[in-house]
Amino acid sequence: MKKILVLGLVGVLLLTCFAGCTDNSADAGSEKIYDGKTLRLCCGAGLMKPMNDIIANFENETGAKVQVHYGGSAELFGVLTTTGECDVFIPGAYKYTQDAMNGGYILNETVLTVVDHVPVIAVPQGNPKNVQSLEDLARDDVKVVLGDPQACAIGKTAKSICEKNGVWEDVNSNVEVFTPTVNQLLIYEATGQADATIIWEDMVTWAESEGKIVVIQIPKDQNTIKTIPTAVTTMAEDVEVAKAFNDYVVSEESLEIWQNWGFNPCN
């Protein structure tokens, strides 16, 4: 009887030891490369849809947590140059990254071009004012909303396009509101509060615009197509994690996400 009891105890101990080893192995296997790490991302508001998907995938694959600040490109540049609370910088146009490079805020060797940003004219469904061109934005009967040239990339780009085509003064006089982000322009058009605006073409894929806006292409010779870059900043708290995310933004997996949201990869 004693032998049976002893053998039973030995068996229980062996099973316990084996179970413990198995659990530890499973825990080790589930640990991800950047568990416990945090990344601070500054990203243009117009890039929110694809970036949310990219962030989710990166977090799931690496274990890192991404704290994202969406805003107008000028606002993000302000964060970069004042508080410095930014590890990866992705504005809506290359101009802001170039300015950051000139100021010594960017690790230059990390700058990567991601996708093209194509401006288009957007009007409410049905196009009630029959807007067909940039010249129509200058008509007295057309109410226009534009991004603030001092606040967001699309505002600066829209002004540049209008100046390039000699209609800025008249278009400017028709502007009802200058918004700090491109997202607000979409709301104005989708709800019929304005007759026309200039937004990024990729926003046509957003659910907020489906069946609510019509897009008029701007001829290439009249247009100013921008490039979206990504870069690691000199303030990055963990350069390894920042570089990993920066590279992931242009990975094959991420470029597929960009394309699904209506963007054209630069390369």
CSV table of C-alpha atoms in Angstrom, one decimal:
chain,number,residue,atom,x,y,z
A,1,MET,CA,0.0,0.0,0.0
A,2,LYS,CA,2.9,2.3,0.9
A,3,LYS,CA,4.6,1.5,-2.5
A,4,ILE,CA,1.4,2.4,-4.4
A,5,LEU,CA,1.1,5.7,-2.4
A,6,VAL,CA,4.7,6.6,-3.1
A,7,LEU,CA,4.4,5.8,-6.8
A,8,GLY,CA,1.3,7.9,-6.9
A,9,LEU,CA,3.0,10.9,-5.4
A,10,VAL,CA,5.9,10.5,-7.8
A,11,GLY,CA,3.5,10.5,-10.7
A,12,VAL,CA,1.8,13.6,-9.5
A,13,LEU,CA,5.1,15.4,-9.1
A,14,LEU,CA,6.2,14.4,-12.6
A,15,LEU,CA,2.9,15.5,-14.1
A,16,THR,CA,3.1,18.8,-12.3
A,17,CYS,CA,6.7,19.4,-13.4
A,18,PHE,CA,5.8,18.5,-17.0
A,19,ALA,CA,2.7,20.8,-17.0
A,20,GLY,CA,4.9,23.6,-15.6
A,21,CYS,CA,7.5,23.2,-18.3
A,22,THR,CA,4.7,23.1,-21.0
A,23,ASP,CA,3.1,26.4,-19.7
A,24,ASN,CA,6.5,28.2,-19.5
A,25,SER,CA,7.3,27.1,-23.1
A,26,ALA,CA,3.9,28.4,-24.3
A,27,ASP,CA,4.4,31.7,-22.5
A,28,ALA,CA,7.9,32.1,-24.0
A,29,GLY,CA,6.5,31.4,-27.5
A,30,SER,CA,3.8,34.0,-27.2
A,31,GLU,CA,6.1,36.8,-26.2
A,32,LYS,CA,6.5,39.3,-29.0
A,33,ILE,CA,9.7,41.2,-29.9
A,34,TYR,CA,8.5,44.6,-28.7
A,35,ASP,CA,6.2,43.7,-25.8
A,36,GLY,CA,6.1,46.6,-23.3
A,37,LYS,CA,7.5,49.1,-25.8
A,38,THR,CA,5.6,52.3,-26.8
A,39,LEU,CA,5.8,54.3,-30.0
A,40,ARG,CA,4.7,57.9,-30.4
A,41,LEU,CA,3.4,58.6,-33.9
A,42,CYS,CA,2.4,61.9,-35.5
A,43,CYS,CA,0.4,61.4,-38.6
A,44,GLY,CA,-1.7,63.5,-41.0
A,45,ALA,CA,-5.4,63.3,-40.3
A,46,GLY,CA,-6.2,62.4,-43.9
A,47,LEU,CA,-4.1,59.2,-43.5
A,48,MET,CA,-6.2,58.0,-40.6
A,49,LYS,CA,-8.1,55.1,-42.3
A,50,PRO,CA,-5.1,53.2,-43.7
A,51,MET,CA,-2.9,54.1,-40.7
A,52,ASN,CA,-5.4,52.6,-38.2
A,53,ASP,CA,-5.1,49.3,-40.0
A,54,ILE,CA,-1.3,49.5,-40.2
A,55,ILE,CA,-1.0,50.3,-36.5
A,56,ALA,CA,-3.3,47.4,-35.6
A,57,ASN,CA,-1.2,45.0,-37.6
A,58,PHE,CA,2.1,46.3,-36.2
A,59,GLU,CA,0.8,46.1,-32.6
A,60,ASN,CA,-0.5,42.5,-33.2
A,61,GLU,CA,2.7,41.3,-34.8
A,62,THR,CA,5.3,43.0,-32.5
A,63,GLY,CA,3.5,43.6,-29.2
A,64,ALA,CA,4.4,47.3,-29.3
A,65,LYS,CA,1.8,50.0,-28.4
A,66,VAL,CA,1.4,52.9,-30.8
A,67,GLN,CA,0.2,56.2,-29.4
A,68,VAL,CA,-1.0,58.2,-32.4
A,69,HIS,CA,-1.6,61.9,-32.8
A,70,TYR,CA,-3.7,62.7,-35.9
A,71,GLY,CA,-3.8,66.3,-37.0
A,72,GLY,CA,-3.1,68.9,-39.7
A,73,SER,CA,0.5,68.7,-41.0
A,74,ALA,CA,1.3,72.2,-39.6
A,75,GLU,CA,0.0,71.2,-36.2
A,76,LEU,CA,2.1,68.0,-36.2
A,77,PHE,CA,5.2,70.0,-37.2
A,78,GLY,CA,4.5,72.2,-34.2
A,79,VAL,CA,4.5,69.1,-31.9
A,80,LEU,CA,7.7,68.0,-33.4
A,81,THR,CA,9.5,71.3,-32.9
A,82,THR,CA,8.1,72.2,-29.5
A,83,THR,CA,7.3,69.3,-27.2
A,84,GLY,CA,9.2,66.7,-29.3
A,85,GLU,CA,6.7,64.0,-28.4
A,86,CYS,CA,7.1,62.2,-31.7
A,87,ASP,CA,9.1,59.2,-32.6
A,88,VAL,CA,7.8,58.7,-36.2
A,89,PHE,CA,6.6,61.7,-38.4
A,90,ILE,CA,4.2,61.1,-41.3
A,91,PRO,CA,2.7,64.4,-42.5
A,92,GLY,CA,0.4,64.8,-45.5
A,93,ALA,CA,3.1,66.2,-47.8
A,94,TYR,CA,6.9,65.9,-48.2
A,95,LYS,CA,7.4,69.7,-47.6
A,96,TYR,CA,6.9,69.3,-43.9
A,97,THR,CA,9.4,66.5,-43.7
A,98,GLN,CA,11.9,68.5,-45.6
A,99,ASP,CA,11.4,71.4,-43.2
A,100,ALA,CA,11.9,69.0,-40.3
A,101,MET,CA,15.1,67.7,-41.9
A,102,ASN,CA,16.3,71.3,-42.4
A,103,GLY,CA,15.7,71.9,-38.7
A,104,GLY,CA,17.6,68.8,-37.5
A,105,TYR,CA,14.5,67.0,-36.3
A,106,ILE,CA,14.7,64.0,-38.6
A,107,LEU,CA,17.2,61.1,-38.9
A,108,ASN,CA,17.7,61.8,-42.6
A,109,GLU,CA,18.7,58.2,-43.5
A,110,THR,CA,15.3,57.0,-42.3
A,111,VAL,CA,13.2,59.1,-44.7
A,112,LEU,CA,11.1,56.8,-47.0
A,113,THR,CA,8.5,57.8,-49.6
A,114,VAL,CA,5.3,55.9,-49.2
A,115,VAL,CA,2.4,56.9,-51.5
A,116,ASP,CA,1.2,59.7,-53.8
A,117,HIS,CA,-1.4,62.2,-52.5
A,118,VAL,CA,-3.6,63.4,-55.4
A,119,PRO,CA,-5.8,66.5,-55.0
A,120,VAL,CA,-9.3,66.4,-56.6
A,121,ILE,CA,-12.3,68.6,-56.6
A,122,ALA,CA,-15.2,67.2,-54.5
A,123,VAL,CA,-18.8,68.3,-54.7
A,124,PRO,CA,-22.1,67.1,-53.1
A,125,GLN,CA,-23.9,64.2,-54.7
A,126,GLY,CA,-25.8,65.4,-57.8
A,127,ASN,CA,-23.3,68.3,-58.2
A,128,PRO,CA,-26.1,71.0,-57.9
A,129,LYS,CA,-23.9,73.8,-59.1
A,130,ASN,CA,-22.5,71.8,-62.0
A,131,VAL,CA,-18.9,72.3,-61.0
A,132,GLN,CA,-16.6,70.8,-63.6
A,133,SER,CA,-13.2,72.6,-63.2
A,134,LEU,CA,-11.0,74.8,-61.1
A,135,GLU,CA,-12.4,77.8,-62.9
A,136,ASP,CA,-15.9,77.0,-61.6
A,137,LEU,CA,-14.7,77.4,-58.0
A,138,ALA,CA,-14.2,81.0,-58.9
A,139,ARG,CA,-17.8,81.6,-59.9
A,140,ASP,CA,-19.8,84.0,-57.8
A,141,ASP,CA,-22.6,81.4,-57.1
A,142,VAL,CA,-20.3,78.7,-55.8
A,143,LYS,CA,-19.7,78.3,-52.0
A,144,VAL,CA,-16.3,76.9,-51.4
A,145,VAL,CA,-14.6,75.3,-48.3
A,146,LEU,CA,-10.9,74.7,-48.3
A,147,GLY,CA,-8.3,73.5,-45.9
A,148,ASP,CA,-6.4,76.2,-44.0
A,149,PRO,CA,-3.1,76.8,-45.9
A,150,GLN,CA,-1.4,77.5,-42.6
A,151,ALA,CA,-2.7,74.3,-40.9
A,152,CYS,CA,-2.9,71.4,-43.3
A,153,ALA,CA,-1.2,70.0,-46.3
A,154,ILE,CA,-4.4,70.0,-48.5
A,155,GLY,CA,-5.0,73.7,-47.7
A,156,LYS,CA,-1.5,74.7,-48.7
A,157,THR,CA,-1.7,72.5,-51.8
A,158,ALA,CA,-5.2,73.8,-52.8
A,159,LYS,CA,-3.9,77.4,-52.6
A,160,SER,CA,-0.8,76.5,-54.7
A,161,ILE,CA,-3.0,74.8,-57.3
A,162,CYS,CA,-5.3,77.8,-57.6
A,163,GLU,CA,-2.4,80.2,-57.8
A,164,LYS,CA,-0.8,78.1,-60.4
A,165,ASN,CA,-3.9,78.4,-62.5
A,166,GLY,CA,-4.6,82.0,-61.9
A,167,VAL,CA,-7.8,81.7,-60.0
A,168,TRP,CA,-6.8,82.0,-56.3
A,169,GLU,CA,-8.1,85.6,-55.7
A,170,ASP,CA,-11.6,84.7,-57.0
A,171,VAL,CA,-11.7,81.3,-55.3
A,172,ASN,CA,-10.5,82.8,-52.0
A,173,SER,CA,-13.3,85.3,-52.1
A,174,ASN,CA,-15.8,82.4,-52.3
A,175,VAL,CA,-14.4,80.5,-49.4
A,176,GLU,CA,-17.0,80.1,-46.6
A,177,VAL,CA,-14.7,78.3,-44.2
A,178,PHE,CA,-11.0,77.3,-43.9
A,179,THR,CA,-10.7,74.1,-41.9
A,180,PRO,CA,-7.7,72.8,-39.9
A,181,THR,CA,-7.9,69.3,-41.3
A,182,VAL,CA,-8.9,67.6,-44.6
A,183,ASN,CA,-11.4,65.4,-42.7
A,184,GLN,CA,-13.7,68.3,-42.0
A,185,LEU,CA,-13.8,69.2,-45.7
A,186,LEU,CA,-15.3,65.8,-46.4
A,187,ILE,CA,-18.0,66.5,-43.8
A,188,TYR,CA,-19.0,69.8,-45.4
A,189,GLU,CA,-19.4,68.2,-48.8
A,190,ALA,CA,-21.1,65.0,-47.7
A,191,THR,CA,-23.7,67.0,-45.8
A,192,GLY,CA,-24.2,69.5,-48.6
A,193,GLN,CA,-23.0,72.6,-46.6
A,194,ALA,CA,-20.7,73.7,-49.4
A,195,ASP,CA,-20.8,73.5,-53.2
A,196,ALA,CA,-17.2,72.4,-53.8
A,197,THR,CA,-13.8,71.8,-52.1
A,198,ILE,CA,-10.4,70.3,-52.9
A,199,ILE,CA,-9.6,67.1,-51.0
A,200,TRP,CA,-7.3,64.1,-51.5
A,201,GLU,CA,-8.5,61.5,-54.0
A,202,ASP,CA,-8.1,58.6,-51.6
A,203,MET,CA,-10.8,60.0,-49.4
A,204,VAL,CA,-13.4,58.8,-52.0
A,205,THR,CA,-13.0,55.3,-50.5
A,206,TRP,CA,-14.1,56.4,-47.0
A,207,ALA,CA,-17.6,55.3,-45.9
A,208,GLU,CA,-18.4,58.9,-45.0
A,209,SER,CA,-18.2,59.9,-48.7
A,210,GLU,CA,-19.9,56.8,-50.2
A,211,GLY,CA,-22.9,57.9,-52.2
A,212,LYS,CA,-22.6,61.5,-50.9
A,213,ILE,CA,-20.0,63.2,-53.0
A,214,VAL,CA,-18.9,63.4,-56.6
A,215,VAL,CA,-15.3,63.7,-57.6
A,216,ILE,CA,-14.0,65.9,-60.5
A,217,GLN,CA,-10.4,65.1,-61.6
A,218,ILE,CA,-8.0,68.0,-61.9
A,219,PRO,CA,-6.0,67.7,-65.2
A,220,LYS,CA,-2.3,66.7,-64.5
A,221,ASP,CA,-0.9,69.9,-66.0
A,222,GLN,CA,-3.1,71.9,-63.6
A,223,ASN,CA,-2.6,69.7,-60.6
A,224,THR,CA,0.1,69.5,-57.9
A,225,ILE,CA,0.5,65.9,-56.8
A,226,LYS,CA,2.2,65.4,-53.4
A,227,THR,CA,4.2,62.6,-51.9
A,228,ILE,CA,3.7,61.2,-48.4
A,229,PRO,CA,6.9,60.3,-46.5
A,230,THR,CA,7.6,58.6,-43.3
A,231,ALA,CA,10.7,59.2,-41.1
A,232,VAL,CA,12.1,58.6,-37.6
A,233,THR,CA,12.7,61.7,-35.6
A,234,THR,CA,15.8,62.6,-33.6
A,235,MET,CA,13.6,62.6,-30.5
A,236,ALA,CA,12.7,58.9,-30.8
A,237,GLU,CA,12.8,57.3,-27.3
A,238,ASP,CA,13.5,53.9,-28.8
A,239,VAL,CA,15.1,54.1,-32.2
A,240,GLU,CA,14.9,50.4,-32.8
A,241,VAL,CA,11.1,50.3,-32.4
A,242,ALA,CA,10.7,53.6,-34.3
A,243,LYS,CA,12.8,52.2,-37.3
A,244,ALA,CA,10.8,49.0,-37.2
A,245,PHE,CA,7.5,50.8,-37.5
A,246,ASN,CA,8.9,53.2,-40.1
A,247,ASP,CA,10.0,50.3,-42.3
A,248,TYR,CA,6.7,48.5,-41.7
A,249,VAL,CA,4.8,51.5,-43.1
A,250,VAL,CA,6.3,50.7,-46.5
A,251,SER,CA,6.3,46.9,-46.2
A,252,GLU,CA,4.5,44.8,-48.8
A,253,GLU,CA,1.7,44.1,-46.3
A,254,SER,CA,1.2,47.8,-45.5
A,255,LEU,CA,1.4,48.9,-49.2
A,256,GLU,CA,-1.6,46.6,-49.8
A,257,ILE,CA,-3.5,48.4,-47.1
A,258,TRP,CA,-2.6,51.8,-48.6
A,259,GLN,CA,-3.9,50.5,-52.0
A,260,ASN,CA,-7.1,49.2,-50.5
A,261,TRP,CA,-7.7,52.8,-49.2
A,262,GLY,CA,-7.2,54.3,-52.6
A,263,PHE,CA,-3.5,55.4,-52.5
A,264,ASN,CA,-0.9,54.7,-55.1
A,265,PRO,CA,2.5,53.5,-53.8
A,266,CYS,CA,5.3,55.8,-55.0
A,267,ASN,CA,7.4,52.9,-56.2
